[in-house]
PDB file of C-alpha atoms in Angstrom:
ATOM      1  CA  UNK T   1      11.505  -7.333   0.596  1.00  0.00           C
ATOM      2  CA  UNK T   2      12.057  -7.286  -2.802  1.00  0.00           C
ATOM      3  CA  UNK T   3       8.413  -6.200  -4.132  1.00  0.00           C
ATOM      4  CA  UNK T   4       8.583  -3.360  -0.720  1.00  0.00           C
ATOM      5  CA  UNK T   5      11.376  -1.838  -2.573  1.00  0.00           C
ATOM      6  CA  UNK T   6       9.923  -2.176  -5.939  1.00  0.00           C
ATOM      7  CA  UNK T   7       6.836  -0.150  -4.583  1.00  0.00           C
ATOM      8  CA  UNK T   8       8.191   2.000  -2.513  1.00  0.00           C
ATOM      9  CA  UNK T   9      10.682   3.292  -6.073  1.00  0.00           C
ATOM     10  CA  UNK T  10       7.464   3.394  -8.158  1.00  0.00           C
ATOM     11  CA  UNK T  11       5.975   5.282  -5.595  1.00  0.00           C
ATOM     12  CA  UNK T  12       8.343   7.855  -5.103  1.00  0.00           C
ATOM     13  CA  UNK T  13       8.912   8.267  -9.032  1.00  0.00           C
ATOM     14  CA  UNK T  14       5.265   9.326  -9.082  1.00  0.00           C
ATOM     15  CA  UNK T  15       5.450  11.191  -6.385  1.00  0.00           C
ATOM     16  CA  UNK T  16       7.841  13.487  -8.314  1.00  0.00           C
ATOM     17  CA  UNK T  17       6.011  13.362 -11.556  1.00  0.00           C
ATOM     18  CA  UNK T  18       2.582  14.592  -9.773  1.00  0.00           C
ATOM     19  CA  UNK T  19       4.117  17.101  -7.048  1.00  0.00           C
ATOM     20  CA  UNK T  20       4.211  20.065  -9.605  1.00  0.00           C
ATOM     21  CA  UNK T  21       0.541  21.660  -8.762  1.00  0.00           C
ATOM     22  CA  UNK T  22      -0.282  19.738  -5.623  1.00  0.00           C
ATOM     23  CA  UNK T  23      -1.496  21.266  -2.396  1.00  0.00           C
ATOM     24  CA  UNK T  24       0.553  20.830   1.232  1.00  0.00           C
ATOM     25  CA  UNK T  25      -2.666  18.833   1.930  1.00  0.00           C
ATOM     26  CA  UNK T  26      -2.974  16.858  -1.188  1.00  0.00           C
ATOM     27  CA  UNK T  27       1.190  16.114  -0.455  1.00  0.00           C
ATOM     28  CA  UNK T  28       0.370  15.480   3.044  1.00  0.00           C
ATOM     29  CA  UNK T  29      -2.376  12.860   2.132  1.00  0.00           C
ATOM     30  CA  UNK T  30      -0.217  11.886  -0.683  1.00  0.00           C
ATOM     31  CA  UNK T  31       2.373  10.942   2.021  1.00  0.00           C
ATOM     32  CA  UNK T  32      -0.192   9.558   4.256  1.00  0.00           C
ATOM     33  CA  UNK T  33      -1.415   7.176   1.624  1.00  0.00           C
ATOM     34  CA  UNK T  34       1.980   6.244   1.206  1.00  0.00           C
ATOM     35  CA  UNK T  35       2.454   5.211   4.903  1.00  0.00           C
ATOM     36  CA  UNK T  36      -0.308   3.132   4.562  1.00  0.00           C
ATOM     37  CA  UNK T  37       0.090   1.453   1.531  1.00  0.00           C
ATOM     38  CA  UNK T  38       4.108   1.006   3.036  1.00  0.00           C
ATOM     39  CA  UNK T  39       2.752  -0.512   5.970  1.00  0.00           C
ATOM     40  CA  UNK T  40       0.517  -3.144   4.365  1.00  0.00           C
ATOM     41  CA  UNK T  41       3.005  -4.319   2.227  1.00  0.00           C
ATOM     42  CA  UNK T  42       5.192  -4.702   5.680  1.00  0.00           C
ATOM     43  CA  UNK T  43       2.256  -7.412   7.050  1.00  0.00           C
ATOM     44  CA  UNK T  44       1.322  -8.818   3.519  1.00  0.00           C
ATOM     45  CA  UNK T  45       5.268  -9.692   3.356  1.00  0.00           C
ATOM     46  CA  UNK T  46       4.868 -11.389   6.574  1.00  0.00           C
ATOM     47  CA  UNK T  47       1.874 -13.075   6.281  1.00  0.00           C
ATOM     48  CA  UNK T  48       3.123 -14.458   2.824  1.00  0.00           C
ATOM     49  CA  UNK T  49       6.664 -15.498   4.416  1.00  0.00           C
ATOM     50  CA  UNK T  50       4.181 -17.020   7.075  1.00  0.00           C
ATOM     51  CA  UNK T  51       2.548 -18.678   4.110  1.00  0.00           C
ATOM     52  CA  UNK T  52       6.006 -20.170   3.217  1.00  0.00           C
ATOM     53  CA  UNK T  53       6.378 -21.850   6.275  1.00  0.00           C
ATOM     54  CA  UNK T  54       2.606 -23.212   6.620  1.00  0.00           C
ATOM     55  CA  UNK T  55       2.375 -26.876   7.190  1.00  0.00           C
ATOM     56  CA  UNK T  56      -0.652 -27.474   4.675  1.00  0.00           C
ATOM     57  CA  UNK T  57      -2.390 -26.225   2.000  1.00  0.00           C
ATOM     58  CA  UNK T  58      -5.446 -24.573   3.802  1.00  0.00           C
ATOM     59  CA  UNK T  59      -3.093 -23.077   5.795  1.00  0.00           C
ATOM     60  CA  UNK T  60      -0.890 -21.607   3.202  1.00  0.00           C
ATOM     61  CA  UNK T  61      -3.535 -20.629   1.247  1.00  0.00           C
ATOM     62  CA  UNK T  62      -5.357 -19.246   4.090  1.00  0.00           C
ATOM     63  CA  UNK T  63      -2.458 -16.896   4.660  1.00  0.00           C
ATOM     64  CA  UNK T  64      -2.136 -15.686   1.489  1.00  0.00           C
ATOM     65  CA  UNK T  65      -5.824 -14.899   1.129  1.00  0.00           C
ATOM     66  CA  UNK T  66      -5.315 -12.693   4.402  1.00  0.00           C
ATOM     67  CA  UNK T  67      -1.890 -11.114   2.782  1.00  0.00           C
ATOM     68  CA  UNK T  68      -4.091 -10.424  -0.277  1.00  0.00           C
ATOM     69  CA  UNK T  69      -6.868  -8.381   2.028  1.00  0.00           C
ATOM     70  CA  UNK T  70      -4.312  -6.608   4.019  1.00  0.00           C
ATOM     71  CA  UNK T  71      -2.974  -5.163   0.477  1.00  0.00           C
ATOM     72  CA  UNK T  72      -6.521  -4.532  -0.654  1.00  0.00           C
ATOM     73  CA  UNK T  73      -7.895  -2.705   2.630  1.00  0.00           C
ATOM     74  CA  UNK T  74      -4.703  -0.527   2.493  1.00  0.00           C
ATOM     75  CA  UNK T  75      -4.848   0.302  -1.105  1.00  0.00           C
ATOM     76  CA  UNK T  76      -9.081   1.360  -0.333  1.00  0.00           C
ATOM     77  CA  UNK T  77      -7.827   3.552   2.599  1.00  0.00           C
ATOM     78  CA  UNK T  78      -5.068   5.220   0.267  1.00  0.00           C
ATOM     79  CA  UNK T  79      -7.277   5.914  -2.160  1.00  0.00           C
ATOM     80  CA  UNK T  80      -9.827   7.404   0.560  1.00  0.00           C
ATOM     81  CA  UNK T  81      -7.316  10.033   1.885  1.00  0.00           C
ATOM     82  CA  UNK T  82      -5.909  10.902  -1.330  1.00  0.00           C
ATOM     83  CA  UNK T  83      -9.647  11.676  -3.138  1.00  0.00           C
ATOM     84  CA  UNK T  84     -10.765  13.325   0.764  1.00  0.00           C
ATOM     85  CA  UNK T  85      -7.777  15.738  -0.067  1.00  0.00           C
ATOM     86  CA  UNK T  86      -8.239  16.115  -3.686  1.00  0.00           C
ATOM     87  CA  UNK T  87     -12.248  17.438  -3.104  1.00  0.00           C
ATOM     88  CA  UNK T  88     -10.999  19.734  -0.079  1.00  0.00           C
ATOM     89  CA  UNK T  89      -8.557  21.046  -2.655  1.00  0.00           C
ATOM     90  CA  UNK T  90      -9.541  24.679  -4.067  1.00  0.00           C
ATOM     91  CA  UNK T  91      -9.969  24.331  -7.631  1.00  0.00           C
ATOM     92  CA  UNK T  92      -6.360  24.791  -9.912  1.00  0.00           C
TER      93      UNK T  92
END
């Protein structure tokens, strides 16, 4: 919960420092990426508490792996709507 908060603060404080020449769609995909990456770090949390709980090693580990993908995938996906935005964005 902790690191979700920790994000979701860093997030927002660049948010703020990059809003000043954005476009509604670069905000909108900025916001989208957000929801994403927000989302991800829900299951990742989950899947690691899971980890927590595993009864072995492989399992733990196993868990962790998938908590690391889930983070990974979300952060790609981000990244892909922000950069679709920026090159639909008229030129500043």
């Amino acid at each position: 919960m902790r690191k979700l908060i920790i994000a979701s603060v860093s997030a927002m404080a660049l948010m703020g420092v990059a809003a000043c020449n954005e476009t509604a769609a670069e905000k909108e995909a900025d916001a989208q990426a957000d929801a994403i990456e927000a989302q991800a770090e829900v299951e990742a949390t989950q899947l690691e508490n899971a980890a927590d709980q595993a009864t072995t090693d492989a399992e733990r580990d196993a868990l962790n792996d998938r908590a690391d993908a889930v983070e990974e995938s979300a952060e790609q996906r981000a990244d892909a709507v922000e950069e679709a935005a920026e090159d639909t964005a008229p030129a500043q």
